[in-house]
Coordinates of C-alpha atoms and ligand atoms in Angstrom, one line a residue:
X1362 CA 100.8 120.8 122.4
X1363 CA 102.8 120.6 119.2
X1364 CA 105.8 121.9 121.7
X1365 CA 108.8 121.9 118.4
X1366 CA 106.1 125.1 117.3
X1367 CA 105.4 126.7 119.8
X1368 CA 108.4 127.3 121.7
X1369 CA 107.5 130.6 124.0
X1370 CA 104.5 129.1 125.5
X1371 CA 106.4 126.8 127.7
X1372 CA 108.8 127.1 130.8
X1373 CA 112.5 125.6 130.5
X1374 CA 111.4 122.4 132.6
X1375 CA 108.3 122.0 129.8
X1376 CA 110.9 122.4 127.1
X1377 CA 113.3 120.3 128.2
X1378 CA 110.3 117.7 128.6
X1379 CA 109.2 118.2 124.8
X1380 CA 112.4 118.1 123.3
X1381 CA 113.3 114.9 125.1
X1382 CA 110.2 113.4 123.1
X1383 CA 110.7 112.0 119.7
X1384 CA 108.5 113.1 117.1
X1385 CA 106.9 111.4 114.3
X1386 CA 105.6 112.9 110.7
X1387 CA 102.8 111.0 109.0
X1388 CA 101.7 112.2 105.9
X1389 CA 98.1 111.2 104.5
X1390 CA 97.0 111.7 108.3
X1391 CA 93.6 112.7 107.3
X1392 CA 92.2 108.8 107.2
X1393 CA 92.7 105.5 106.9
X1394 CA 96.1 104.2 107.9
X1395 CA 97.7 107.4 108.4
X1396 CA 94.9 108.7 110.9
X1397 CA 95.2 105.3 112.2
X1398 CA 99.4 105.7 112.2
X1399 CA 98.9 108.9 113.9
X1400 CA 97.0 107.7 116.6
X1401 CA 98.9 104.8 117.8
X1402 CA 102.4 106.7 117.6
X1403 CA 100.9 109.2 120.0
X1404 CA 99.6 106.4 121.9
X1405 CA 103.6 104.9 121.4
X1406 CA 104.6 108.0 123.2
X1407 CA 105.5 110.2 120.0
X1408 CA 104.4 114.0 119.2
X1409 CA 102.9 113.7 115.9
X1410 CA 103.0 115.8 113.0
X1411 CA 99.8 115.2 111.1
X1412 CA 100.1 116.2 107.2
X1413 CA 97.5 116.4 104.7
X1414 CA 95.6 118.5 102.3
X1415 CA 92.5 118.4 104.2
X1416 CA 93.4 120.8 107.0
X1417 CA 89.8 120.4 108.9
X1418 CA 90.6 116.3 109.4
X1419 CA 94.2 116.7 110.4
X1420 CA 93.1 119.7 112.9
X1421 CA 89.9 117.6 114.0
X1422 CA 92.4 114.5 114.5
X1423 CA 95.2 116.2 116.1
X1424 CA 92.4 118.1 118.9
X1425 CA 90.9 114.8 119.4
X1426 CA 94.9 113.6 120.4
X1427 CA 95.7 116.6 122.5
X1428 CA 92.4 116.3 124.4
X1429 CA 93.8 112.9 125.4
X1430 CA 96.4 114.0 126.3
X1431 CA 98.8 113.1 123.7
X1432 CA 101.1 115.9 121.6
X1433 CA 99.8 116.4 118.2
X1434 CA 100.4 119.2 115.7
X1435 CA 97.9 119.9 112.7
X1436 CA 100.0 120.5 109.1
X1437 CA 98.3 121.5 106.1
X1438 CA 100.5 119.8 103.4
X1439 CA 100.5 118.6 99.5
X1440 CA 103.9 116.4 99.2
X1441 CA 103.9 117.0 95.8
X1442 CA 104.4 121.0 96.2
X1443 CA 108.6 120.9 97.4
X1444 CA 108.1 124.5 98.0
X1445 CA 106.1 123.5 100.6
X1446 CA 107.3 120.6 101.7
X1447 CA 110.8 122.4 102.0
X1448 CA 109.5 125.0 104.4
X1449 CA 107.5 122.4 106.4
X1450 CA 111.0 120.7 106.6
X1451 CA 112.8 123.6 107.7
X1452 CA 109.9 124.9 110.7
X1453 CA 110.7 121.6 112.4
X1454 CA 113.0 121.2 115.4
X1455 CA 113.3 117.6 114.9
X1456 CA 112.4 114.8 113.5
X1457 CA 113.0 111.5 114.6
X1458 CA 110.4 109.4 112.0
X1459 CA 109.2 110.0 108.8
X1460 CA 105.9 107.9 107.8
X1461 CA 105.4 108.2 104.2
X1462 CA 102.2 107.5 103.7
X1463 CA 100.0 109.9 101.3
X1464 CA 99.2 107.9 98.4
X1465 CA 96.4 106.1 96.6
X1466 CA 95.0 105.0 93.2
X1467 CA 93.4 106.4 90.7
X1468 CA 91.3 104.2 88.4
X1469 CA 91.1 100.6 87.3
X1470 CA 91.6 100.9 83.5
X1471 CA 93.3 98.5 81.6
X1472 CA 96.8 99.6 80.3
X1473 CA 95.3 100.2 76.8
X1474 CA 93.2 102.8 77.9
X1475 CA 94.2 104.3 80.9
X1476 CA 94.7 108.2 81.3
X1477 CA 98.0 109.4 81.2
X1478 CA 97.1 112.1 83.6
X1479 CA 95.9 109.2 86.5
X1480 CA 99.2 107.9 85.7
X1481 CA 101.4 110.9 86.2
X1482 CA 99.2 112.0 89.6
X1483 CA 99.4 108.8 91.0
X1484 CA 103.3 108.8 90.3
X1485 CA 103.6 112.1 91.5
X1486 CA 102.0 111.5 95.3
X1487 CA 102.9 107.8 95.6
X1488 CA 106.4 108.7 94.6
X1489 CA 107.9 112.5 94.4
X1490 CA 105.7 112.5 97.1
X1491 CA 108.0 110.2 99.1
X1492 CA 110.5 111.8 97.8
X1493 CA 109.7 115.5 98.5
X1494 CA 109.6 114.7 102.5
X1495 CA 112.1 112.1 102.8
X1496 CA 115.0 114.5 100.9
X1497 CA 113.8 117.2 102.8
X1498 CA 113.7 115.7 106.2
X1499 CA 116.8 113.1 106.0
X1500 CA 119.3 115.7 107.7
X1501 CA 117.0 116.2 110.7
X1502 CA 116.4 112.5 110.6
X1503 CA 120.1 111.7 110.4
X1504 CA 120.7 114.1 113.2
X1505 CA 118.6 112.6 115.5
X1506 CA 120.6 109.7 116.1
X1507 CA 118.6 107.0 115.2
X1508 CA 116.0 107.9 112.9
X1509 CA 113.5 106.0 110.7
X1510 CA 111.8 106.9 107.3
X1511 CA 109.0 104.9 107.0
X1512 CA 107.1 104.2 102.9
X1513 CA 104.0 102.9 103.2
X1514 CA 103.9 100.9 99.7
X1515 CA 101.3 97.8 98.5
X1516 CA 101.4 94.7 97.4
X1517 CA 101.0 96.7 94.5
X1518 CA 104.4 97.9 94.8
X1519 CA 105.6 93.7 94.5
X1520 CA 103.3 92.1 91.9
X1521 CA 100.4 94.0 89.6
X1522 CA 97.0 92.6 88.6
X1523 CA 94.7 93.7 85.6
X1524 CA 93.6 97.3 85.7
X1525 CA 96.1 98.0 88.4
X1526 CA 98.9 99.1 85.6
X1527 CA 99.1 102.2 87.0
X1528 CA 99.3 102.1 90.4
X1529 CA 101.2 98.9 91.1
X1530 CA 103.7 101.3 88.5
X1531 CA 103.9 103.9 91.4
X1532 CA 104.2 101.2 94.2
X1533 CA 106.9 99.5 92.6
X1534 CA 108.6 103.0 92.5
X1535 CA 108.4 103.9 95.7
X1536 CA 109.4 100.2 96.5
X1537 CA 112.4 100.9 94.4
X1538 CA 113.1 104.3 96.0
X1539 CA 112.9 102.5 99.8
X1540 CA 115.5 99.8 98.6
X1541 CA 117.8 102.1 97.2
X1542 CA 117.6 104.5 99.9
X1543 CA 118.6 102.0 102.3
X1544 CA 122.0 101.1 100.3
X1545 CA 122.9 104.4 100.1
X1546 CA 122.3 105.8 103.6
X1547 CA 123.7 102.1 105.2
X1548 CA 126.6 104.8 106.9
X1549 CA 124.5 106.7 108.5
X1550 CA 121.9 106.3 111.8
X1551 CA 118.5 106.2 109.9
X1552 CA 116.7 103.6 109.1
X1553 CA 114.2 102.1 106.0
X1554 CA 111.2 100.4 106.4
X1555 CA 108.6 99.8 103.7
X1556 CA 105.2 98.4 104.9
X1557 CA 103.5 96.8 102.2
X1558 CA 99.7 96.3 102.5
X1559 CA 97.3 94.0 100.7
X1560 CA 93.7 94.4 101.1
X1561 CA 92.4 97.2 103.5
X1562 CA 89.1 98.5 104.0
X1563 CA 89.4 101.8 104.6
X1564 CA 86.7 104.5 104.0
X1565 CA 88.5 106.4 100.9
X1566 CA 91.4 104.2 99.0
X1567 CA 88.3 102.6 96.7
X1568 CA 86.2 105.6 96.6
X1569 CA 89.1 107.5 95.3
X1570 CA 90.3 104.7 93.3
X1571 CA 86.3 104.9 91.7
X1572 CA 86.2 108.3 91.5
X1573 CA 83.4 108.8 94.1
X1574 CA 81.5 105.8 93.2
X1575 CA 80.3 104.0 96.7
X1576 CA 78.7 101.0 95.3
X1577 CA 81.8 99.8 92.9
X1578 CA 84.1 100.5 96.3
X1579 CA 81.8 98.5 98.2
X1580 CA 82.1 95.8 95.5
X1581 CA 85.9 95.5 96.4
X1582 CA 85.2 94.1 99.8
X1583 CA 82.0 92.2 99.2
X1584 CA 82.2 88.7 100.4
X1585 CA 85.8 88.8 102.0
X1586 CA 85.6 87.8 105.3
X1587 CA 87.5 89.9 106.8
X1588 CA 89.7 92.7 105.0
X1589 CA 92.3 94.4 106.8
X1590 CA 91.8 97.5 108.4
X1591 CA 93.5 101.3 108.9
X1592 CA 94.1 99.9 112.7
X1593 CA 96.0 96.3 111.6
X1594 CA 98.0 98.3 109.4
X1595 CA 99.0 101.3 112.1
X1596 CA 99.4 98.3 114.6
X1597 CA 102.3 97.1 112.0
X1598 CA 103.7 100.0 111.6
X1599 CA 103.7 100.5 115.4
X1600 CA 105.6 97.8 115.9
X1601 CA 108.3 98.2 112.9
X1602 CA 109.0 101.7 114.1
X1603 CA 109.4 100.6 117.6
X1604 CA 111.9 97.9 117.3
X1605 CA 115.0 99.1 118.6
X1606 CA 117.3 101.7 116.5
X1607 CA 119.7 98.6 115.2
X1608 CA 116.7 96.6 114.4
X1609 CA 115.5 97.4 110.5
X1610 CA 112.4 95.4 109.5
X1611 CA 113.3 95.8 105.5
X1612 CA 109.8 94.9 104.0
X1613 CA 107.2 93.8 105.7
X1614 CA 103.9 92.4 103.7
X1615 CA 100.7 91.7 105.3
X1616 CA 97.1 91.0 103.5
X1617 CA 94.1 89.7 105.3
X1618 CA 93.8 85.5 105.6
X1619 CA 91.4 85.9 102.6
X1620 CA 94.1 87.5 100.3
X1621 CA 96.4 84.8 98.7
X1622 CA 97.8 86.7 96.1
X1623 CA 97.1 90.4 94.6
X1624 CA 94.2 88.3 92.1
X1625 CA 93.5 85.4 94.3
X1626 CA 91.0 86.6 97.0
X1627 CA 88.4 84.1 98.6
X1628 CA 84.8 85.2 98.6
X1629 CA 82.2 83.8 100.2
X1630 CA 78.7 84.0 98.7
X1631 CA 76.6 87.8 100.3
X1632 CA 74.1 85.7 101.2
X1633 CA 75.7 82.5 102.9
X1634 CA 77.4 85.1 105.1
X1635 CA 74.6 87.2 105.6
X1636 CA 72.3 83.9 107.1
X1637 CA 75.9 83.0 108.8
X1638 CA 75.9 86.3 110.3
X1639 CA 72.0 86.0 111.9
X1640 CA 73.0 82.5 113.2
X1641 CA 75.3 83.9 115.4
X1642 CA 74.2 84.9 119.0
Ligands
LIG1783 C1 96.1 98.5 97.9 C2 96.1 97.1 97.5 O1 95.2 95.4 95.8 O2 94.2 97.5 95.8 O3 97.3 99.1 98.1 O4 96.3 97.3 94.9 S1 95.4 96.8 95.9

């Protein structure tokens, strides 16, 4: 019922109920991993904060929660406007965990000729981004007790492959910014975790990084057995953020078996599969 909002609608017994329960931001909750986030830290027992630009899919997502049940607030957000991430910040009761993960990538052009502009946007959401809300939310995370602030990175963010100049640039940022954050907040009861995914199949992180072009997306994914998905990742997450307060899962890195290294992916032949695929019952 997004209870931190809406105060006056409830009794004292209802309010004492919704500020009891912790409440979790995740940013890019639109699709992929942070829809997928979203979900299962409802399901975990979290209200949810959902953020995003798209305001139909984060309202769409949050209904779906609260029809089952769960307590989930809608947030139209850019985390790359402070202006509005400031007042976002400061309408918020509470906030016990901060997923950071709006991001993405924008083209695959080799250094040489890569736009400067994909460059500075990708920078600008994969890192001031992260920056923006975790700056803005650290003293409502740090009085909650035991907070966590949460950067979904890449294995972008710990090695780079050809074309991916640019964004394993802004990874290895916001990699940086989760490391140092941790030294400097070691004092205080909050948290760093930085999730670092490899391969996921998700419906928009290609057909962003191709700028609309659904075939070369597909191309990422063809032959790999199985890719990760939104859910693997959210199930990760999940698990880091529920570890006990004392318990900080640093950096975790998962790809899918089929992923050895950011360049070293295993692809089986379309059609071997495909015949694979109609011998099975
Ligand atoms: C996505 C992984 O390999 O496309 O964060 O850079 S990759």
């Amino acid at each position: 019922m997004g209870g931190s909002f809406r105060r006056g609608l409830f009794s004292a017994t209802q309010e004492a109920l919704v500020s009891s329960t912790p409440l979790a931001v995740v940013t890019g909750a639109s699709s992929g991993i942070g829809a997928a986030t979203a979900r299962r830290l409802a399901a975990e027992g979290y209200e949810v904060v959902l953020t995003a630009r798209r305001r139909d899919r984060i309202e769409a997502l949050a209904g779906e929660l609260r029809d089952a049940g769960r307590r989930a607030e809608a947030r139209p957000l850019d985390v790359t406007d402070r202006a509005a991430v400031d007042a976002f910040a400061a309408s918020l009761e509470r906030c016990d965990v901060l997923v950071n993960n709006a991001g993405g990538a924008i083209g695959l052009e080799p250094v040489a000729e890569g736009d400067p502009a994909d460059w500075r946007a990708m920078y600008e959401v994969n890192v001031l981004g992260v920056l923006h809300l975790t700056q803005a939310l650290l003293p409502a995370l740090t009085a909650s007790g035991a907070g966590t602030v949460l950067v979904v990175t890449s294995t972008a963010g710990h090695g780079t492959y050809e074309g991916g100049g640019g964004y394993a640039a802004a990874k290895h940022g916001a990699h940086v910014l989760a490391g140092t954050l941790r030294l400097e907040i070691v004092d205080r009861p909050v948290r760093v975790i930085e999730i670092a995914p490899g391969m996921v199949h998700t419906e928009e992180f290609s057909l962003t990084r191709f700028r609309g072009d659904a075939e070369r997306a597909a191309r990422v994914y063809e032959g790999v057995a199985e890719p990760l998905t939104a859910d693997d990742v959210a199930d990760t997450i999940a698990w880091a953020v529920t570890r006990p307060p004392h318990v900080n899962v640093d950096l975790l890195v998962l790809r899918p078996r089929a992923q050895a290294s950011n360049s070293k992916v295993h692809r089986e032949p379309v059609e071997r599969r495909e015949s694979a695929e109609r011998r099975e019952p």
